[in-house]
């Protein structure tokens, strides 16, 4: 078995791991990355954020051509779906991006090792040993090892994945045909995004959600308005409900759904289970080394150092939302701190986006959370129906809601439901990162006509002085 020595070994080449590796190389470290997938980029690039957004964008265009072009005066024959081409385009996007990470590794002299990594513990000199199991078994030695192995879909015991009919997001991103009826278990990010894709492409979609609201933890008004919008598009919802099991019968599947009023049988062709994800730590050897965990997550300190010297962890493995951008920030900050820089992740300013249409984007606290914490606040709201650009786009659903301290006006949270909310939320993140106020947004000149003017108007409305509302 060959042996090689590095300054830093990163395990996992997802958004957290590959950013950490590149930042480490930029800071002069000799870096190796171990990845068991054939391609780099982790779940995000291969079977998560990127392919789902590729399909969301394609299916949105299909929906627009079918439902909305005529309103713009564009008469076209009803469009037909070439699902094979749509999937091929998605795969092309994924390939470009995963190849892009490989290119960046080369450019930064990062060594990439294909295989599954296991921690062997420290040698006599205190360096960590990592075994790479694969075609070419290798042992890597480094003073610092960063765990960035991410997460996997949670399985419900009553609905085990079979890769064909009861599936996770991975398979739902690659169905060979549009299901007649797709049953989605879980009304969170994945359920609503992939439910939207297949709904737009012609499937009937029923979402079964255990809680009374969609996208748990989001602003109540946003969640309610999003649900109304998705219902208008044809999505069905069974709230406060659970799927007790699924039976294969002739002609398809029958799911038994437990609702408050009793049980209901629902015929469907596919079941997408999207009830959350859990950290992927199996096989790493964490228990043997004594790496402390809590509720399945690896415990780390402010440096992202675990309870074992030399072993660090970031991303979905540790506490916090399982989001690619959170992992990316942690990757960079962790390596910078290893090199003595005083970097920090601002956990109060992690944006969340649900890429439905309209999109739901938020940062900071919700009204519900502020009430619960007893923090006095004021609300400024502005509807896209009064925004000129939204009208030009024929996209006037949704609103911007700014929450600010009653005294002083510091922005505490911003919640947007609307077209391209994902791009608009960055203004709120920036202002909040600098501890800015609603007045800071209100005083900032916003180009006209843009969707972002709705953010300014909502900020003006904190003091009831929006111009157009
Ligand atoms: P999620 O945590 O967003 O939503 C899961 C939903 O399933 C919750 O509403 C929960 O109440 C419900 N649920 C749990 N058990 C259930 C049961 N037995 N029956 C019915 N409903 C049940 O999880 P999801 O959608 O699987 O996504 C996983 C993770 O991936 C998320 O935590 C998110 O951080 C990340 N993600 C982020 C995206 C984004 O930023 N746009 C897109 C996709 C995923």
mmCIF file of N, CA and C in Angstrom, residues 80-174:
data_model
loop_
_atom_site.group_PDB
_atom_site.id
_atom_site.type_symbol
_atom_site.label_atom_id
_atom_site.label_comp_id
_atom_site.label_asym_id
_atom_site.label_seq_id
_atom_site.Cartn_x
_atom_site.Cartn_y
_atom_site.Cartn_z
ATOM 1 N N UNK A 80 -44.961 19.953 -26.714
ATOM 2 C CA UNK A 80 -44.889 18.542 -26.318
ATOM 3 C C UNK A 80 -43.577 18.328 -25.575
ATOM 4 N N UNK A 81 -43.617 17.374 -24.670
ATOM 5 C CA UNK A 81 -42.473 17.141 -23.805
ATOM 6 C C UNK A 81 -41.542 16.104 -24.411
ATOM 7 N N UNK A 82 -40.250 16.458 -24.478
ATOM 8 C CA UNK A 82 -39.216 15.484 -24.820
ATOM 9 C C UNK A 82 -38.414 15.269 -23.532
ATOM 10 N N UNK A 83 -38.910 14.342 -22.714
ATOM 11 C CA UNK A 83 -38.325 14.139 -21.389
ATOM 12 C C UNK A 83 -36.871 13.689 -21.495
ATOM 13 N N UNK A 84 -36.594 12.873 -22.517
ATOM 14 C CA UNK A 84 -35.222 12.385 -22.714
ATOM 15 C C UNK A 84 -34.259 13.552 -22.905
ATOM 16 N N UNK A 85 -34.665 14.527 -23.717
ATOM 17 C CA UNK A 85 -33.810 15.689 -23.978
ATOM 18 C C UNK A 85 -33.654 16.538 -22.715
ATOM 19 N N UNK A 86 -34.780 16.669 -21.979
ATOM 20 C CA UNK A 86 -34.737 17.476 -20.751
ATOM 21 C C UNK A 86 -33.755 16.856 -19.745
ATOM 22 N N UNK A 87 -33.798 15.520 -19.639
ATOM 23 C CA UNK A 87 -32.900 14.829 -18.708
ATOM 24 C C UNK A 87 -31.448 14.925 -19.204
ATOM 25 N N UNK A 88 -31.279 14.821 -20.536
ATOM 26 C CA UNK A 88 -29.922 14.902 -21.091
ATOM 27 C C UNK A 88 -29.324 16.280 -20.807
ATOM 28 N N UNK A 89 -30.146 17.331 -20.949
ATOM 29 C CA UNK A 89 -29.653 18.687 -20.672
ATOM 30 C C UNK A 89 -29.240 18.813 -19.205
ATOM 31 N N UNK A 90 -30.096 18.255 -18.328
ATOM 32 C CA UNK A 90 -29.773 18.263 -16.891
ATOM 33 C C UNK A 90 -28.424 17.589 -16.647
ATOM 34 N N UNK A 91 -28.237 16.417 -17.309
ATOM 35 C CA UNK A 91 -26.971 15.690 -17.123
ATOM 36 C C UNK A 91 -25.778 16.480 -17.660
ATOM 37 N N UNK A 92 -26.023 17.233 -18.758
ATOM 38 C CA UNK A 92 -24.941 18.049 -19.323
ATOM 39 C C UNK A 92 -24.527 19.151 -18.333
ATOM 40 N N UNK A 93 -25.537 19.750 -17.699
ATOM 41 C CA UNK A 93 -25.248 20.808 -16.715
ATOM 42 C C UNK A 93 -24.426 20.221 -15.562
ATOM 43 N N UNK A 94 -24.877 19.043 -15.085
ATOM 44 C CA UNK A 94 -24.171 18.389 -13.974
ATOM 45 C C UNK A 94 -22.727 18.090 -14.385
ATOM 46 N N UNK A 95 -22.554 17.573 -15.597
ATOM 47 C CA UNK A 95 -21.204 17.194 -16.045
ATOM 48 C C UNK A 95 -20.283 18.408 -16.116
ATOM 49 N N UNK A 96 -20.811 19.494 -16.688
ATOM 50 C CA UNK A 96 -19.997 20.717 -16.797
ATOM 51 C C UNK A 96 -19.521 21.154 -15.408
ATOM 52 N N UNK A 97 -20.420 21.103 -14.444
ATOM 53 C CA UNK A 97 -20.067 21.599 -13.114
ATOM 54 C C UNK A 97 -19.149 20.640 -12.364
ATOM 55 N N UNK A 98 -19.392 19.336 -12.489
ATOM 56 C CA UNK A 98 -18.512 18.395 -11.773
ATOM 57 C C UNK A 98 -17.123 18.393 -12.438
ATOM 58 N N UNK A 99 -17.082 18.497 -13.773
ATOM 59 C CA UNK A 99 -15.787 18.625 -14.462
ATOM 60 C C UNK A 99 -15.091 19.913 -14.016
ATOM 61 N N UNK A 100 -15.914 20.941 -13.777
ATOM 62 C CA UNK A 100 -15.370 22.233 -13.339
ATOM 63 C C UNK A 100 -14.641 22.099 -12.013
ATOM 64 N N UNK A 101 -15.188 21.292 -11.109
ATOM 65 C CA UNK A 101 -14.518 21.105 -9.805
ATOM 66 C C UNK A 101 -13.195 20.366 -10.023
ATOM 67 N N UNK A 102 -13.224 19.359 -10.908
ATOM 68 C CA UNK A 102 -11.983 18.612 -11.200
ATOM 69 C C UNK A 102 -10.922 19.557 -11.767
ATOM 70 N N UNK A 103 -11.349 20.477 -12.633
ATOM 71 C CA UNK A 103 -10.429 21.459 -13.213
ATOM 72 C C UNK A 103 -9.833 22.354 -12.116
ATOM 73 N N UNK A 104 -10.724 22.782 -11.191
ATOM 74 C CA UNK A 104 -10.255 23.665 -10.104
ATOM 75 C C UNK A 104 -9.258 22.944 -9.200
ATOM 76 N N UNK A 105 -9.491 21.640 -8.989
ATOM 77 C CA UNK A 105 -8.542 20.856 -8.178
ATOM 78 C C UNK A 105 -7.169 20.838 -8.866
ATOM 79 N N UNK A 106 -7.196 20.610 -10.163
ATOM 80 C CA UNK A 106 -5.924 20.568 -10.922
ATOM 81 C C UNK A 106 -5.218 21.904 -10.825
ATOM 82 N N UNK A 107 -5.988 22.946 -11.090
ATOM 83 C CA UNK A 107 -5.437 24.309 -11.096
ATOM 84 C C UNK A 107 -4.786 24.651 -9.751
ATOM 85 N N UNK A 108 -5.369 24.135 -8.678
ATOM 86 C CA UNK A 108 -4.868 24.444 -7.337
ATOM 87 C C UNK A 108 -3.939 23.364 -6.772
ATOM 88 N N UNK A 109 -3.504 22.460 -7.648
ATOM 89 C CA UNK A 109 -2.602 21.361 -7.231
ATOM 90 C C UNK A 109 -3.154 20.538 -6.074
ATOM 91 N N UNK A 110 -4.446 20.264 -6.112
ATOM 92 C CA UNK A 110 -5.067 19.432 -5.084
ATOM 93 C C UNK A 110 -5.086 17.998 -5.604
ATOM 94 N N UNK A 111 -4.606 17.073 -4.791
ATOM 95 C CA UNK A 111 -4.608 15.667 -5.206
ATOM 96 C C UNK A 111 -5.963 15.053 -4.871
ATOM 97 N N UNK A 112 -6.527 14.338 -5.842
ATOM 98 C CA UNK A 112 -7.833 13.732 -5.645
ATOM 99 C C UNK A 112 -7.665 12.215 -5.581
ATOM 100 N N UNK A 113 -8.174 11.601 -4.524
ATOM 101 C CA UNK A 113 -8.080 10.143 -4.382
ATOM 102 C C UNK A 113 -9.462 9.526 -4.462
ATOM 103 N N UNK A 114 -9.628 8.550 -5.363
ATOM 104 C CA UNK A 114 -10.928 7.902 -5.516
ATOM 105 C C UNK A 114 -11.011 6.720 -4.571
ATOM 106 N N UNK A 115 -12.050 6.680 -3.756
ATOM 107 C CA UNK A 115 -12.215 5.563 -2.836
ATOM 108 C C UNK A 115 -12.927 5.990 -1.571
ATOM 109 N N UNK A 116 -13.117 5.026 -0.687
ATOM 110 C CA UNK A 116 -13.799 5.294 0.579
ATOM 111 C C UNK A 116 -12.753 5.465 1.675
ATOM 112 N N UNK A 117 -12.879 6.547 2.421
ATOM 113 C CA UNK A 117 -11.868 6.836 3.449
ATOM 114 C C UNK A 117 -12.299 6.311 4.815
ATOM 115 N N UNK A 118 -11.336 5.821 5.566
ATOM 116 C CA UNK A 118 -11.590 5.432 6.957
ATOM 117 C C UNK A 118 -10.457 5.986 7.812
ATOM 118 N N UNK A 119 -10.819 6.487 8.983
ATOM 119 C CA UNK A 119 -9.806 7.054 9.874
ATOM 120 C C UNK A 119 -9.137 5.930 10.652
ATOM 121 N N UNK A 120 -7.812 5.966 10.703
ATOM 122 C CA UNK A 120 -7.086 4.899 11.410
ATOM 123 C C UNK A 120 -6.538 5.367 12.745
ATOM 124 N N UNK A 121 -6.620 6.670 13.006
ATOM 125 C CA UNK A 121 -6.077 7.202 14.257
ATOM 126 C C UNK A 121 -4.739 7.894 14.024
ATOM 127 N N UNK A 122 -4.171 8.406 15.119
ATOM 128 C CA UNK A 122 -2.938 9.180 14.998
ATOM 129 C C UNK A 122 -1.712 8.275 15.076
ATOM 130 N N UNK A 123 -0.651 8.668 14.368
ATOM 131 C CA UNK A 123 0.607 7.919 14.483
ATOM 132 C C UNK A 123 1.410 8.477 15.668
ATOM 133 N N UNK A 124 2.613 7.960 15.851
ATOM 134 C CA UNK A 124 3.417 8.351 17.024
ATOM 135 C C UNK A 124 3.704 9.853 17.020
ATOM 136 N N UNK A 125 3.780 10.453 15.819
ATOM 137 C CA UNK A 125 4.089 11.889 15.729
ATOM 138 C C UNK A 125 2.840 12.749 15.874
ATOM 139 N N UNK A 126 1.689 12.114 16.055
ATOM 140 C CA UNK A 126 0.442 12.880 16.232
ATOM 141 C C UNK A 126 -0.273 13.195 14.935
ATOM 142 N N UNK A 127 0.210 12.685 13.804
ATOM 143 C CA UNK A 127 -0.477 12.914 12.521
ATOM 144 C C UNK A 127 -1.584 11.889 12.350
ATOM 145 N N UNK A 128 -2.674 12.321 11.722
ATOM 146 C CA UNK A 128 -3.787 11.406 11.485
ATOM 147 C C UNK A 128 -3.516 10.541 10.258
ATOM 148 N N UNK A 129 -3.952 9.286 10.357
ATOM 149 C CA UNK A 129 -3.777 8.343 9.247
ATOM 150 C C UNK A 129 -5.147 8.086 8.622
ATOM 151 N N UNK A 130 -5.204 8.154 7.319
ATOM 152 C CA UNK A 130 -6.467 7.896 6.614
ATOM 153 C C UNK A 130 -6.228 6.799 5.590
ATOM 154 N N UNK A 131 -7.051 5.788 5.650
ATOM 155 C CA UNK A 131 -6.930 4.701 4.671
ATOM 156 C C UNK A 131 -7.935 4.947 3.554
ATOM 157 N N UNK A 132 -7.483 4.847 2.313
ATOM 158 C CA UNK A 132 -8.395 5.007 1.175
ATOM 159 C C UNK A 132 -8.610 3.633 0.563
ATOM 160 N N UNK A 133 -9.836 3.143 0.718
ATOM 161 C CA UNK A 133 -10.154 1.817 0.180
ATOM 162 C C UNK A 133 -10.751 1.992 -1.199
ATOM 163 N N UNK A 134 -10.176 1.355 -2.160
ATOM 164 C CA UNK A 134 -10.657 1.488 -3.530
ATOM 165 C C UNK A 134 -9.746 0.683 -4.411
ATOM 166 N N UNK A 135 -9.783 0.992 -5.714
ATOM 167 C CA UNK A 135 -8.944 0.233 -6.648
ATOM 168 C C UNK A 135 -7.470 0.287 -6.252
ATOM 169 N N UNK A 136 -7.018 1.501 -5.921
ATOM 170 C CA UNK A 136 -5.626 1.649 -5.496
ATOM 171 C C UNK A 136 -5.591 2.033 -4.028
ATOM 172 N N UNK A 137 -5.530 1.024 -3.167
ATOM 173 C CA UNK A 137 -5.544 1.311 -1.727
ATOM 174 C C UNK A 137 -4.337 2.177 -1.370
ATOM 175 N N UNK A 138 -4.584 3.215 -0.587
ATOM 176 C CA UNK A 138 -3.538 4.175 -0.248
ATOM 177 C C UNK A 138 -3.681 4.560 1.209
ATOM 178 N N UNK A 139 -2.579 4.907 1.831
ATOM 179 C CA UNK A 139 -2.664 5.469 3.181
ATOM 180 C C UNK A 139 -2.174 6.916 3.121
ATOM 181 N N UNK A 140 -3.007 7.815 3.634
ATOM 182 C CA UNK A 140 -2.637 9.229 3.637
ATOM 183 C C UNK A 140 -2.361 9.654 5.070
ATOM 184 N N UNK A 141 -1.373 10.499 5.234
ATOM 185 C CA UNK A 141 -1.033 11.015 6.560
ATOM 186 C C UNK A 141 -1.100 12.528 6.511
ATOM 187 N N UNK A 142 -1.731 13.110 7.536
ATOM 188 C CA UNK A 142 -1.809 14.579 7.575
ATOM 189 C C UNK A 142 -1.985 15.035 9.010
ATOM 190 N N UNK A 143 -1.480 16.232 9.284
ATOM 191 C CA UNK A 143 -1.668 16.805 10.630
ATOM 192 C C UNK A 143 -3.157 17.084 10.851
ATOM 193 N N UNK A 144 -3.846 17.422 9.750
ATOM 194 C CA UNK A 144 -5.265 17.775 9.887
ATOM 195 C C UNK A 144 -6.115 17.027 8.874
ATOM 196 N N UNK A 145 -7.240 16.489 9.383
ATOM 197 C CA UNK A 145 -8.203 15.800 8.518
ATOM 198 C C UNK A 145 -9.549 16.495 8.680
ATOM 199 N N UNK A 146 -10.164 16.830 7.560
ATOM 200 C CA UNK A 146 -11.463 17.505 7.614
ATOM 201 C C UNK A 146 -12.547 16.564 7.088
ATOM 202 N N UNK A 147 -13.532 16.284 7.940
ATOM 203 C CA UNK A 147 -14.642 15.417 7.542
ATOM 204 C C UNK A 147 -15.724 16.270 6.889
ATOM 205 N N UNK A 148 -16.068 15.933 5.661
ATOM 206 C CA UNK A 148 -17.106 16.687 4.929
ATOM 207 C C UNK A 148 -17.912 15.686 4.104
ATOM 208 N N UNK A 149 -18.393 14.642 4.785
ATOM 209 C CA UNK A 149 -19.034 13.535 4.056
ATOM 210 C C UNK A 149 -20.524 13.741 3.837
ATOM 211 N N UNK A 150 -21.086 14.837 4.368
ATOM 212 C CA UNK A 150 -22.458 15.179 4.008
ATOM 213 C C UNK A 150 -23.521 14.309 4.637
ATOM 214 N N UNK A 151 -24.600 14.097 3.889
ATOM 215 C CA UNK A 151 -25.771 13.430 4.467
ATOM 216 C C UNK A 151 -26.451 12.538 3.433
ATOM 217 N N UNK A 152 -27.380 11.745 3.921
ATOM 218 C CA UNK A 152 -28.170 10.885 3.018
ATOM 219 C C UNK A 152 -29.639 10.992 3.390
ATOM 220 N N UNK A 153 -30.510 10.600 2.453
ATOM 221 C CA UNK A 153 -31.947 10.709 2.687
ATOM 222 C C UNK A 153 -32.365 9.782 3.821
ATOM 223 N N UNK A 154 -33.263 10.289 4.672
ATOM 224 C CA UNK A 154 -33.817 9.478 5.759
ATOM 225 C C UNK A 154 -34.840 8.520 5.160
ATOM 226 N N UNK A 155 -34.815 7.309 5.663
ATOM 227 C CA UNK A 155 -35.758 6.303 5.182
ATOM 228 C C UNK A 155 -36.843 6.106 6.247
ATOM 229 N N UNK A 156 -38.107 5.971 5.837
ATOM 230 C CA UNK A 156 -39.174 5.696 6.805
ATOM 231 C C UNK A 156 -39.339 4.178 6.856
ATOM 232 N N UNK A 157 -39.338 3.595 8.071
ATOM 233 C CA UNK A 157 -39.417 2.133 8.170
ATOM 234 C C UNK A 157 -40.628 1.546 7.416
ATOM 235 N N UNK A 158 -41.760 2.264 7.445
ATOM 236 C CA UNK A 158 -42.954 1.733 6.769
ATOM 237 C C UNK A 158 -42.895 1.922 5.252
ATOM 238 N N UNK A 159 -41.894 2.675 4.781
ATOM 239 C CA UNK A 159 -41.782 2.955 3.339
ATOM 240 C C UNK A 159 -40.335 2.797 2.874
ATOM 241 N N UNK A 160 -39.776 1.592 2.955
ATOM 242 C CA UNK A 160 -38.367 1.449 2.567
ATOM 243 C C UNK A 160 -38.160 1.768 1.077
ATOM 244 N N UNK A 161 -37.064 2.417 0.783
ATOM 245 C CA UNK A 161 -36.729 2.735 -0.622
ATOM 246 C C UNK A 161 -36.509 1.441 -1.387
ATOM 247 N N UNK A 162 -37.040 1.362 -2.623
ATOM 248 C CA UNK A 162 -36.745 0.196 -3.459
ATOM 249 C C UNK A 162 -36.079 0.610 -4.763
ATOM 250 N N UNK A 163 -35.787 1.907 -4.892
ATOM 251 C CA UNK A 163 -35.065 2.391 -6.065
ATOM 252 C C UNK A 163 -35.913 2.495 -7.322
ATOM 253 N N UNK A 164 -37.125 2.013 -7.269
ATOM 254 C CA UNK A 164 -37.988 1.981 -8.457
ATOM 255 C C UNK A 164 -39.289 2.746 -8.240
ATOM 256 N N UNK A 165 -40.025 2.288 -7.210
ATOM 257 C CA UNK A 165 -41.356 2.880 -6.988
ATOM 258 C C UNK A 165 -41.396 3.754 -5.732
ATOM 259 N N UNK A 166 -40.749 3.293 -4.672
ATOM 260 C CA UNK A 166 -40.636 4.127 -3.464
ATOM 261 C C UNK A 166 -39.203 4.663 -3.472
ATOM 262 N N UNK A 167 -39.082 5.967 -3.743
ATOM 263 C CA UNK A 167 -37.745 6.476 -4.076
ATOM 264 C C UNK A 167 -37.368 7.720 -3.291
ATOM 265 N N UNK A 168 -36.078 8.042 -3.349
ATOM 266 C CA UNK A 168 -35.570 9.297 -2.789
ATOM 267 C C UNK A 168 -35.416 10.284 -3.944
ATOM 268 N N UNK A 169 -34.928 11.473 -3.611
ATOM 269 C CA UNK A 169 -34.751 12.515 -4.635
ATOM 270 C C UNK A 169 -33.871 12.022 -5.782
ATOM 271 N N UNK A 170 -32.871 11.205 -5.458
ATOM 272 C CA UNK A 170 -31.934 10.749 -6.494
ATOM 273 C C UNK A 170 -32.675 10.148 -7.688
ATOM 274 N N UNK A 171 -33.616 9.240 -7.401
ATOM 275 C CA UNK A 171 -34.351 8.576 -8.493
ATOM 276 C C UNK A 171 -35.410 9.510 -9.076
ATOM 277 N N UNK A 172 -35.996 10.363 -8.211
ATOM 278 C CA UNK A 172 -37.053 11.264 -8.699
ATOM 279 C C UNK A 172 -36.491 12.339 -9.632
ATOM 280 N N UNK A 173 -35.155 12.472 -9.662
ATOM 281 C CA UNK A 173 -34.522 13.411 -10.596
ATOM 282 C C UNK A 173 -34.254 12.749 -11.936
ATOM 283 N N UNK A 174 -34.608 11.469 -12.041
ATOM 284 C CA UNK A 174 -34.248 10.739 -13.268
ATOM 285 C C UNK A 174 -35.341 9.768 -13.706
#
